[in-house]
Coordinates of C-alpha atoms in Angstrom, one line a residue:
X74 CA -35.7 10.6 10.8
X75 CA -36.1 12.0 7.7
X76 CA -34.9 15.3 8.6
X77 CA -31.6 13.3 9.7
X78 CA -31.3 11.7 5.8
X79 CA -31.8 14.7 4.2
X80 CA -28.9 16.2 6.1
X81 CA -26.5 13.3 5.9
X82 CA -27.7 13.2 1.5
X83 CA -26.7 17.0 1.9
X84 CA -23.2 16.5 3.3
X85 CA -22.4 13.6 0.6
X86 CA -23.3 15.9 -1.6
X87 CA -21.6 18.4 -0.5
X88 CA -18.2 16.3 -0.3
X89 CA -19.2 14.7 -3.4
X90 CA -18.6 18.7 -4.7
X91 CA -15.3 19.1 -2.7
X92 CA -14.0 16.4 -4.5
X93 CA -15.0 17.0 -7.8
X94 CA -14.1 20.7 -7.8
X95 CA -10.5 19.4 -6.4
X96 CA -10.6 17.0 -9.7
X97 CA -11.5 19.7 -11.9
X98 CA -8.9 22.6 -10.9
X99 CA -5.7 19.5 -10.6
X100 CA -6.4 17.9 -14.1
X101 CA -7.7 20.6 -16.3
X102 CA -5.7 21.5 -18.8
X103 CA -2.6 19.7 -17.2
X104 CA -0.2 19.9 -20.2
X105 CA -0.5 24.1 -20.5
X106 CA 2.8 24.2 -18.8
X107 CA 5.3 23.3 -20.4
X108 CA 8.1 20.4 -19.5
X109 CA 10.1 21.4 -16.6
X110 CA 13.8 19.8 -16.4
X111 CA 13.2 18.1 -13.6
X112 CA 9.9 16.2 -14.7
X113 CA 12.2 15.4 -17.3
X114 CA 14.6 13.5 -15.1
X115 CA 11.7 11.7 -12.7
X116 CA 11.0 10.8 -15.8
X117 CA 14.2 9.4 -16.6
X118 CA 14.8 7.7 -13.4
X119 CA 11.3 5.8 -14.0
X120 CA 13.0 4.6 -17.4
X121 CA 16.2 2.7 -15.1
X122 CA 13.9 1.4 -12.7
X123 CA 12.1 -0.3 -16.1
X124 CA 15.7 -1.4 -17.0
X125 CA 17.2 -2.4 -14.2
X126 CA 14.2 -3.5 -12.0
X127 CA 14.7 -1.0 -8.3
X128 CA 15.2 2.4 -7.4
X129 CA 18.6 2.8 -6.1
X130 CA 19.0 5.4 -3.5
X131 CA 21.7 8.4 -4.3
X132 CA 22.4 10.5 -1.4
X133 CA 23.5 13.0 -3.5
X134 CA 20.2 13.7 -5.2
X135 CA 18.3 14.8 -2.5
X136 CA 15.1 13.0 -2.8
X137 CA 13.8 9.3 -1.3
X138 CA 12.7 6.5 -3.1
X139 CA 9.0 6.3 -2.6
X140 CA 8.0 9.1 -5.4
X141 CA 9.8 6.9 -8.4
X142 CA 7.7 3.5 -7.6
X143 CA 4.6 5.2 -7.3
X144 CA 5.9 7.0 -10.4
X145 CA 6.5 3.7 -11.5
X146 CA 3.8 2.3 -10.9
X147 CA 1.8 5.1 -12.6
X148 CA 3.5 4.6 -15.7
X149 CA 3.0 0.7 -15.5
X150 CA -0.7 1.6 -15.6
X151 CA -1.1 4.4 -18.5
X152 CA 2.3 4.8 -20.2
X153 CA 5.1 7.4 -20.4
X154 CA 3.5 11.0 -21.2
X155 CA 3.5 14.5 -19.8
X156 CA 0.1 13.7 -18.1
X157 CA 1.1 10.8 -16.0
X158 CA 4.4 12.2 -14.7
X159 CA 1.8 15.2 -13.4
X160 CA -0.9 12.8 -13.0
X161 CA 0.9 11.8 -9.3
X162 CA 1.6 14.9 -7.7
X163 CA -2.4 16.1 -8.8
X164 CA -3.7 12.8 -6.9
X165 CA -1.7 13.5 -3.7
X166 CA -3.1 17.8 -4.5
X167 CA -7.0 16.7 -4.8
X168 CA -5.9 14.0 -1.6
X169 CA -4.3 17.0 0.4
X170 CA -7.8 19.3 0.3
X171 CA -9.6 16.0 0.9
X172 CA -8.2 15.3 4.1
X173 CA -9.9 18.0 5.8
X174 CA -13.1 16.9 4.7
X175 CA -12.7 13.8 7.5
X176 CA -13.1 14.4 11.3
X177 CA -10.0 14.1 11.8
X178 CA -10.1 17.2 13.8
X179 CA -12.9 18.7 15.8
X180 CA -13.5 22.1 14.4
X181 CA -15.7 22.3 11.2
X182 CA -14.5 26.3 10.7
X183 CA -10.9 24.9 10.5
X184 CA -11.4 21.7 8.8
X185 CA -13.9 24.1 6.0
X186 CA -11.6 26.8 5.9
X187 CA -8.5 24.4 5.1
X188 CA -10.2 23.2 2.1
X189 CA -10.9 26.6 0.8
X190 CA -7.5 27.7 1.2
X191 CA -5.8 24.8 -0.3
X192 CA -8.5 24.2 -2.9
X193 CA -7.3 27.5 -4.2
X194 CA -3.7 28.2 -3.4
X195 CA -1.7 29.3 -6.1
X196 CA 1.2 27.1 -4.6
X197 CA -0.9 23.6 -4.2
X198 CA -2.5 24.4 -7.7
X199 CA 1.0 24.7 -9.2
X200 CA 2.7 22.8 -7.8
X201 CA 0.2 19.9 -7.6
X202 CA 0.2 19.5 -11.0
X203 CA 4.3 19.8 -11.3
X204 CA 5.5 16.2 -12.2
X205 CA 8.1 16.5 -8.7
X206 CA 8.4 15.6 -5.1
X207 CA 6.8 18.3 -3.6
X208 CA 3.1 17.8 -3.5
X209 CA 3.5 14.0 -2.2
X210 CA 6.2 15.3 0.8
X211 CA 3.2 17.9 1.9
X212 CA 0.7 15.8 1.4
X213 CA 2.3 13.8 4.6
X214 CA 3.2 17.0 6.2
X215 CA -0.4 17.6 6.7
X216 CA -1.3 14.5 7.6
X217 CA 1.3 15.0 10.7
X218 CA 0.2 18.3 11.6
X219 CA -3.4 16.7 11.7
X220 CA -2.3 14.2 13.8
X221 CA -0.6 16.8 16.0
X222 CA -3.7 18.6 16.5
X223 CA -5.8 15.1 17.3
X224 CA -3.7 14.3 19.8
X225 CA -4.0 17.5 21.7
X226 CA -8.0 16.9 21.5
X227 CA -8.6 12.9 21.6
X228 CA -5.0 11.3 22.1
X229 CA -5.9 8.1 20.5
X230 CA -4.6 5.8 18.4
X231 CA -5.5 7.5 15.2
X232 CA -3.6 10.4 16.0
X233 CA -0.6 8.1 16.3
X234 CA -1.0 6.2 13.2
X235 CA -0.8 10.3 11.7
X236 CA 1.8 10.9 13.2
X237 CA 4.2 7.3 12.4
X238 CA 2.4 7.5 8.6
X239 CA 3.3 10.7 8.1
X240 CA 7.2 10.7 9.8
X241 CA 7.9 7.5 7.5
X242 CA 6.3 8.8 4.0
X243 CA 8.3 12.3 4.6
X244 CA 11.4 10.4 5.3
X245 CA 10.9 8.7 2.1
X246 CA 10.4 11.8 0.3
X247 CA 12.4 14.5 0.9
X248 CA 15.6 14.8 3.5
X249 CA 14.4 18.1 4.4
X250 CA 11.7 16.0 7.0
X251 CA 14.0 16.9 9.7
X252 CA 13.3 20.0 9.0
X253 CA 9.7 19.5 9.6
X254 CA 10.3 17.7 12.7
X255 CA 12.3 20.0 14.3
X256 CA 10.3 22.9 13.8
X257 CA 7.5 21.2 15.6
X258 CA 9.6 21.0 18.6
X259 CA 10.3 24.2 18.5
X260 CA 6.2 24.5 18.1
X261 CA 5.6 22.5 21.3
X262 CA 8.1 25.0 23.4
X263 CA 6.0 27.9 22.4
X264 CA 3.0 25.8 23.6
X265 CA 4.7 25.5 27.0
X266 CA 5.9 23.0 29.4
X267 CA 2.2 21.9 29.9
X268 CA 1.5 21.4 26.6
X269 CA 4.9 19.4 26.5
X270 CA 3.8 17.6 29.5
X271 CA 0.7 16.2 28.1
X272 CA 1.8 15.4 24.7
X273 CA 4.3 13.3 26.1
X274 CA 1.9 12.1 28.9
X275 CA 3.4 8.1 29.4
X276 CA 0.0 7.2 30.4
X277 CA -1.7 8.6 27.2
X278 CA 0.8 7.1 25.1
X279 CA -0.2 3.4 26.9
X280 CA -3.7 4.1 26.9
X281 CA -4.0 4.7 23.2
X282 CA -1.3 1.8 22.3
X283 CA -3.1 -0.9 20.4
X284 CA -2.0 -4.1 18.8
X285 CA -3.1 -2.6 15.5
X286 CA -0.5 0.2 15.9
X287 CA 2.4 -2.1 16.6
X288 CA 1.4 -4.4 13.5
X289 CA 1.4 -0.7 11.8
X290 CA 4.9 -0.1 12.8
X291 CA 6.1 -3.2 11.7
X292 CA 4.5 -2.9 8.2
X293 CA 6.0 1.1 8.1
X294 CA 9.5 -0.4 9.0
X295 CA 9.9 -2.7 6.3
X296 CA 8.7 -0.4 4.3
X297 CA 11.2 1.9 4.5
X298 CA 14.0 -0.9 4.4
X299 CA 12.4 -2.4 1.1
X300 CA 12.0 0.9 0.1
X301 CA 15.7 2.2 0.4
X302 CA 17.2 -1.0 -0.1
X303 CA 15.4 -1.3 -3.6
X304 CA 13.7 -4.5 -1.9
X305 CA 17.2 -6.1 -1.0
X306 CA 18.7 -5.3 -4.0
X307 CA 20.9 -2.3 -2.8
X308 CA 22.0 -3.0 0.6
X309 CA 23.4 0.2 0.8
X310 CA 21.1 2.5 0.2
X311 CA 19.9 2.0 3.7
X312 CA 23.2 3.6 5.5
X313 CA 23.0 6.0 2.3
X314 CA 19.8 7.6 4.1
X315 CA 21.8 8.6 6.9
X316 CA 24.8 9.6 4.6
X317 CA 23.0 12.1 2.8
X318 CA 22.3 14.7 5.2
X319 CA 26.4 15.9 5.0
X320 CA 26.1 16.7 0.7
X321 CA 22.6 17.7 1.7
X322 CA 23.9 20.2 4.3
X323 CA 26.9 21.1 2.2
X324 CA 24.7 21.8 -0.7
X325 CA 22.2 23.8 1.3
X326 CA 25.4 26.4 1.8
X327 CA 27.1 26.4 -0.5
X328 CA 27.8 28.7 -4.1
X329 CA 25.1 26.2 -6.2
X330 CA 23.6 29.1 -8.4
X331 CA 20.2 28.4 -6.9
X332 CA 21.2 30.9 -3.8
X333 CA 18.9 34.0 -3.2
X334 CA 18.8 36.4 -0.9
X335 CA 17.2 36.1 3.1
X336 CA 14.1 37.6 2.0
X337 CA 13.5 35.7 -0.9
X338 CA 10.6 33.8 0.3
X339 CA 8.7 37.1 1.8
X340 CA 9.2 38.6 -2.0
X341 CA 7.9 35.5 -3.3
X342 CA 4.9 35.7 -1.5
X343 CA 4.0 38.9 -1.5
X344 CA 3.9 38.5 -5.2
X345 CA 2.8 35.0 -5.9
X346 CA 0.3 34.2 -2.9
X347 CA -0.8 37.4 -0.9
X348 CA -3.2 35.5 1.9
X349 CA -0.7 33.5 2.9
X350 CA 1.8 36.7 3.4
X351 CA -0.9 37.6 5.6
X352 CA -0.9 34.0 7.2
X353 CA 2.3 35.4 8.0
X354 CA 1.7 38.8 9.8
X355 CA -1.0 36.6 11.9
X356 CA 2.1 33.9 13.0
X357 CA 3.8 36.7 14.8
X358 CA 0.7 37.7 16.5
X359 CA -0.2 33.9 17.1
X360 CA 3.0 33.9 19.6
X361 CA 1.6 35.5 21.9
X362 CA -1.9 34.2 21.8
X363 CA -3.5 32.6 25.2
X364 CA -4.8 29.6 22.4
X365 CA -1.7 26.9 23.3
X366 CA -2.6 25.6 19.6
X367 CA -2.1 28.9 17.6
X368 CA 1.0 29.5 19.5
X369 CA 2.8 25.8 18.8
X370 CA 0.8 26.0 14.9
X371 CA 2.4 29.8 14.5
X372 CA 5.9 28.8 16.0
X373 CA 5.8 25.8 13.7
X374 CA 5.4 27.6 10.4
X375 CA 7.7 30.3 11.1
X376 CA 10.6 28.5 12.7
X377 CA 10.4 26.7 8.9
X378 CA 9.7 30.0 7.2
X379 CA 13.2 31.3 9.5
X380 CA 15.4 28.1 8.8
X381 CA 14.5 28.0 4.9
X382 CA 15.7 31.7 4.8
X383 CA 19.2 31.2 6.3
X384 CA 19.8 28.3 3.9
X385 CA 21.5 29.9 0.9
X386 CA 20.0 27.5 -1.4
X387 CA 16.7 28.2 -2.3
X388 CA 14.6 26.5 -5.2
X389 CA 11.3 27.9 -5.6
X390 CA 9.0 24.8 -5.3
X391 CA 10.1 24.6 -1.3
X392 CA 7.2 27.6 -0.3
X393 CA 4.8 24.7 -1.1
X394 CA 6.5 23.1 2.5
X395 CA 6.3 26.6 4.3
X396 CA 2.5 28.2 3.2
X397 CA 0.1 25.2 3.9
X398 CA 1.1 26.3 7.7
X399 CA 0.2 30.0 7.2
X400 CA -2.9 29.0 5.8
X401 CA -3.8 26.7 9.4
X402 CA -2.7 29.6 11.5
X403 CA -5.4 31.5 9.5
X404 CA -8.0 29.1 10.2
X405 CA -7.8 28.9 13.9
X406 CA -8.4 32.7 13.5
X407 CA -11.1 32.1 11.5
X408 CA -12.5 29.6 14.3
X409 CA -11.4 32.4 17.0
X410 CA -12.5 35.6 15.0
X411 CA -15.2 35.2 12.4
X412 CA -17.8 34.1 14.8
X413 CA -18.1 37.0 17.1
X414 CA -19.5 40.0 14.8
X415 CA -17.2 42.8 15.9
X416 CA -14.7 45.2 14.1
X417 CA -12.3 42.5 14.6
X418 CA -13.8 39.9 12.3
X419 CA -14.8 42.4 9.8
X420 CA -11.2 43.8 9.0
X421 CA -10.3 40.1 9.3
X422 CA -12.6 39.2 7.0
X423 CA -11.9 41.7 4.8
X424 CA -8.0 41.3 4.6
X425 CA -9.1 37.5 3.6
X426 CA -11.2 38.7 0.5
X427 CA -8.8 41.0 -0.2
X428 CA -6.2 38.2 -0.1
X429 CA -8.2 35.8 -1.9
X430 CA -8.7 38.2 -5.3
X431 CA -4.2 38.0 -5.0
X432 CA -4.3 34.5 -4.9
X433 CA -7.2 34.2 -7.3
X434 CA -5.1 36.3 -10.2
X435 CA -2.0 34.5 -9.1
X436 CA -3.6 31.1 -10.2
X437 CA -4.9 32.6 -13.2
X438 CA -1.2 33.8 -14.3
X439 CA 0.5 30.9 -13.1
X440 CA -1.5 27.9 -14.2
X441 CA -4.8 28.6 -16.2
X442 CA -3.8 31.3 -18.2
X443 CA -3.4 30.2 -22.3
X444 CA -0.8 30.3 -22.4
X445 CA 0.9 30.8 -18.5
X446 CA 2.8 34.2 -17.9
X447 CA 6.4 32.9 -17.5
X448 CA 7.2 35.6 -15.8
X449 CA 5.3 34.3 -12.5
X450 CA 7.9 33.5 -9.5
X451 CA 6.8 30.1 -9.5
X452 CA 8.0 29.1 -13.2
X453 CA 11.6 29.1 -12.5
X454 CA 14.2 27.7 -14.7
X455 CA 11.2 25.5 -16.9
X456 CA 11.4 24.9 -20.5
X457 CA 9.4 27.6 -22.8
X458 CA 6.6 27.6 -25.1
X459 CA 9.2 27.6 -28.2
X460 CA 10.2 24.0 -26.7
X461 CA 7.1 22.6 -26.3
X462 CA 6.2 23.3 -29.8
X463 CA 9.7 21.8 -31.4
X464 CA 8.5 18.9 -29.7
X465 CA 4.7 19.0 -30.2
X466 CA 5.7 19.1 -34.5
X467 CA 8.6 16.6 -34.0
X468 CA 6.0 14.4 -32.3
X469 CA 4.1 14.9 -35.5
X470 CA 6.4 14.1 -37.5
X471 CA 6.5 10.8 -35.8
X472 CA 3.1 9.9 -35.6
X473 CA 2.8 10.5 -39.0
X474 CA 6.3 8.3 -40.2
X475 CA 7.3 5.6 -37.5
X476 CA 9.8 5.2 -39.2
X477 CA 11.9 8.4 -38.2
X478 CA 12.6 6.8 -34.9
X479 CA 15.5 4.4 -36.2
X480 CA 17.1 7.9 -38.2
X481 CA 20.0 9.5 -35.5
X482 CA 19.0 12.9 -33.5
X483 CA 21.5 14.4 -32.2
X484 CA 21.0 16.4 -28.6
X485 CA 24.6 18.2 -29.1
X486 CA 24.5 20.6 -26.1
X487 CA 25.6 21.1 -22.5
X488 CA 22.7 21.5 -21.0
X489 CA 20.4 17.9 -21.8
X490 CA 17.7 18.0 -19.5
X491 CA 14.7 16.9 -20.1
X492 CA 15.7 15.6 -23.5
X493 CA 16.7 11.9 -22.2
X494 CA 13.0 11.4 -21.3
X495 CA 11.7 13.8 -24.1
X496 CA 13.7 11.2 -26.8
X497 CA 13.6 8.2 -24.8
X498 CA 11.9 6.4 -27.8
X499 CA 14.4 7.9 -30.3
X500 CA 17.9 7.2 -32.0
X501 CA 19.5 10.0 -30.0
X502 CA 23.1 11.3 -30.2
X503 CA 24.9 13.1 -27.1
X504 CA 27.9 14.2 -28.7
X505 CA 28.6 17.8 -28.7
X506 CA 28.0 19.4 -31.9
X507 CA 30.8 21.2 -32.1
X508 CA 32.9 18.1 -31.2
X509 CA 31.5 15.6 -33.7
X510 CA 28.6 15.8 -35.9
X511 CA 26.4 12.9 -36.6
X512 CA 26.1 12.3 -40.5
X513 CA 22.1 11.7 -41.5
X514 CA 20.1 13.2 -38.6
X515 CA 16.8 14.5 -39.1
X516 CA 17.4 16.8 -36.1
X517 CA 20.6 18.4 -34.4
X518 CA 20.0 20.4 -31.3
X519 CA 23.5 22.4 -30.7
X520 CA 25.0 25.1 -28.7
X521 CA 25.7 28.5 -31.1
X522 CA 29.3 27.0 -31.1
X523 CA 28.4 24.5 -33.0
X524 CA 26.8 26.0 -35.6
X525 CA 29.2 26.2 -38.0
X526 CA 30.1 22.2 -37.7
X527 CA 26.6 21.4 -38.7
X528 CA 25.9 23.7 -41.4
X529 CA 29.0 22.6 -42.9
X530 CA 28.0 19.4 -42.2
X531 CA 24.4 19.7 -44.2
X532 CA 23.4 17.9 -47.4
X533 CA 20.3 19.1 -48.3
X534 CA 18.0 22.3 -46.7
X535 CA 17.7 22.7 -43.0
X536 CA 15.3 25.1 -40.6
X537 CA 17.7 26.6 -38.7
X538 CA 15.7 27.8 -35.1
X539 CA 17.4 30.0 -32.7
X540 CA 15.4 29.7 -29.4
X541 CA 15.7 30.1 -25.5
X542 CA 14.6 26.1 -24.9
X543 CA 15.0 26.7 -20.7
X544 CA 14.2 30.0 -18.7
X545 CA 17.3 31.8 -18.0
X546 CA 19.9 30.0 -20.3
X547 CA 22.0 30.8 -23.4
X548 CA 20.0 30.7 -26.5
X549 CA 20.3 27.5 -28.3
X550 CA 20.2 26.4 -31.7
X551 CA 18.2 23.6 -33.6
X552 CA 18.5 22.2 -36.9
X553 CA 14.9 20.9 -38.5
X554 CA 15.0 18.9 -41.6
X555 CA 13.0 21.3 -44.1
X556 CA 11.6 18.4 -46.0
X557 CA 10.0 17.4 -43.0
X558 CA 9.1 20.6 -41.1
X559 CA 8.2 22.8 -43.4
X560 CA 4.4 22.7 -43.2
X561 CA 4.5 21.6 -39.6
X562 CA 6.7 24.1 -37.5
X563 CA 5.4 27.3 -37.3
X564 CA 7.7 29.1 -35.5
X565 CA 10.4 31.7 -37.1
X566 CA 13.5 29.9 -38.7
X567 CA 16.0 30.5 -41.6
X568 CA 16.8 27.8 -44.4
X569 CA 20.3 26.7 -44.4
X570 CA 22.5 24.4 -46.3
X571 CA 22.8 23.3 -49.8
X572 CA 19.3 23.8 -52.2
X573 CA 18.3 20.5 -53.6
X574 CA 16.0 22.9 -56.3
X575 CA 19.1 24.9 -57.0
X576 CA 22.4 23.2 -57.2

């Protein structure tokens, strides 16, 4: 008896770790990246659903309504800051490894090596601390593939509350869920008809029915009204769910300037995160395997893998979706290979380790790193360091005065993102500088077209800071008020307009 409390002290203990380690490598030092344009405008939509009291749906925007209220309700809690709009996605990270910590499947060698390999993927690091849909959507994506894999062991009613749980929180994501879906079909053909059969199995299906699950169904379904109906306040937004596959669709093939080549996503990985490449190299194998479950997992992950390579349109933050299923068909090797002591599991092994030290210098580029190398595929089209520190010293300016909030800044160039959210608590001006220039700002962010107005325009000595504010745009121009900046920005600037010392 006390042998038996020793051991169940030892695996709190040990989960007790899991957890805390998944803590420590989401939150640490989540501000080192800098602002991304579109935590900016998650940001923003949080802001109108303060305003105007829902979330209404846009087909055209590609993303469902659940992420902005528990956005919402994360900012209701702690306020608007970098942290919190990161603070979401790094929950639903530590929950992701976390789930294989529960018995939700059988094998401890694939439930342990799941939690190794997501603990420390480059991807799930990154991108579960990026203030965007991602992390929830595969968050639910594993809970499904879970609950496929339950069902071909127990068929119960847990493994169909996985499976409705996850169906509805991806549909209330991301569009793309029918992706997902459909490349578990084509998992359960490579399975084979018997597979099919029993999956499908009416009698299973009755057996582990329960009241509890049809309650559960009810409760999903008018979730997902209130949810895209912004709780009865846009009616519409319901038949906008279907509606917004055809821009979806259109958008995924069409000239967007976010298409890249077929191979893009091999590239990416091959750089970025290594093991899963070889996750890969072991699908193709997995086809042919006699294991009915490493044949439906392998067809699964590269039937996605296939389809997000034909579409054109390719944003990097999607290989989150496609190498969590890599990293499963690894661990039913692992289950099937490390175990037997033979050359087999010793190249295995070896390719892991190998694998590992990529992924482990990918993380260290891409997210711990002081500062992160930019040049990492996964930073794609984020704001740079020279932003972040305009607006760390213009948020000192702040903190220092109060009263510069109620003096105009003007954001006078094409591209805005993420300044809306950035200067949500600020007089801002969007007028293009070199259409109009606002008379007393503190600040003027402008295209180099506009240069001339504002200078022109000055009454007394400017910084004048010529900086790349987004990866892979035009260079921009920003106007500092000297009197104010002048001990606080550090950055290289040149002093323009009239000398107040020296008329």
């Amino acid at each position: 008896m006390k042998s038996l409390r020793v051991t169940q002290i030892q695996k709190y203990v040990i989960w007790l770790v899991i957890l805390l380690l998944a803590i420590l490598t989401r939150f640490y030092m989540l501000t080192n990246k800098p602002l991304h344009f579109d935590e900016g405008i998650n940001g923003w939509f949080v802001l109108q659903m303060k305003t105007i009291g829902f979330y209404k749906y846009d087909p055209t925007n590609y993303h469902g309504p659940l992420y902005f209220y528990l956005l919402r309700g994360f900012t209701a809690l702690w306020g608007h800051s970098v942290e919190v709009l990161r603070a979401l996605p790094s929950v639903f990270s530590v929950f992701a490894v976390m789930l294989f910590t529960f018995h939700l499947i059988s094998s401890k060698i694939i439930r342990g090596a799941m939690v190794a390999l997501l603990m420390f993927s480059p991807a799930f690091l990154f991108y579960g601390r990026s203030g965007i849909h991602e992390m929830p959507f595969v968050f639910f994506q594993l809970l499904f593939a879970l609950g496929m894999l339950r069902w071909a062991e127990k068929s119960d009613g847990t493994s169909l509350a996985l499976l409705l749980t996850a169906t509805v929180g991806m549909a209330t994501l991301k569009e793309t869920f029918a992706i997902t879906l459909a490349s578990w079909v084509v998992g359960l053909v490579f399975a084979g008809p018997k597979v099919i059969r029993e999956y499908f199995h009416w009698g299973k299906l009755k057996a582990a029915w329960s009241r509890r699950l049809t309650y559960m169904v009810v409760v999903l379904l008018i979730s997902f009204v209130l949810l895209f109906t912004g709780f009865f306040r846009n009616l519409p937004g319901l038949f906008d769910f279907v509606k917004a596959f055809l821009p979806w669709m259109k958008t995924g093939v069409g000239e967007t300037g976010h298409n890249k080549e077929f191979l893009y996503w091999i590239k990416t990985l091959a750089e970025a995160e290594p093991l899963a490449l070889f996750g890969v190299g072991m699908a193709f194998v997995g086809l042919i395997s006699k294991d009915a479950r490493l044949r439906m997992v392998s067809a699964f992950s590269l039937f996605q893998l296939l389809i997000y390579s034909l579409i054109p349109y390719k944003t990097i933050w999607c290989i989150l979706t496609l190498v969590w299923g890599f990293y499963l068909v690894l661990a039913i090797y692992a289950q099937q290979i490390l175990l037997r002591r033979d050359w087999q599991s010793y190249l295995f092994g070896s390719i892991l380790m190998i694998g590992t030290v990529g992924n482990a210098r990918s993380d260290w580029r891409a997210v711990f790193a002081q500062p992160i190398d930019m040049s990492h595929p996964y930073i794609y089209v984020n704001s740079t360091y020279e932003m972040k520190a305009l607006q760390d010293a213009t948020l000192q300016v702040v903190r220092e005065n109060a009263e510069h909030l109620k003096v105009p800044v003007q954001i006078g160039m094409r591209e805005q993102w993420p300044f809306p959210w950035v200067y949500r608590n600020f007089k801002t001006h969007w007028d293009l500088c070199s259409n109009k220039v606002i008379p007393g700002a503190w600040i003027y962010y402008c295209d180099t077209a506009g240069e001339a107005a504002v200078e022109e325009s000055l009454t007394e000595p400017f910084m004048r800071v010529r900086i790349m504010l987004r990866q892979q745009r035009e260079i921009s121009t920003v106007y500092l008020k000297k009197s104010l900046f002048e001990d606080i920005y550090k950055g290289q600037f040149e002093i323009v307009g009239p000398d107040k010392e020296n008329p």
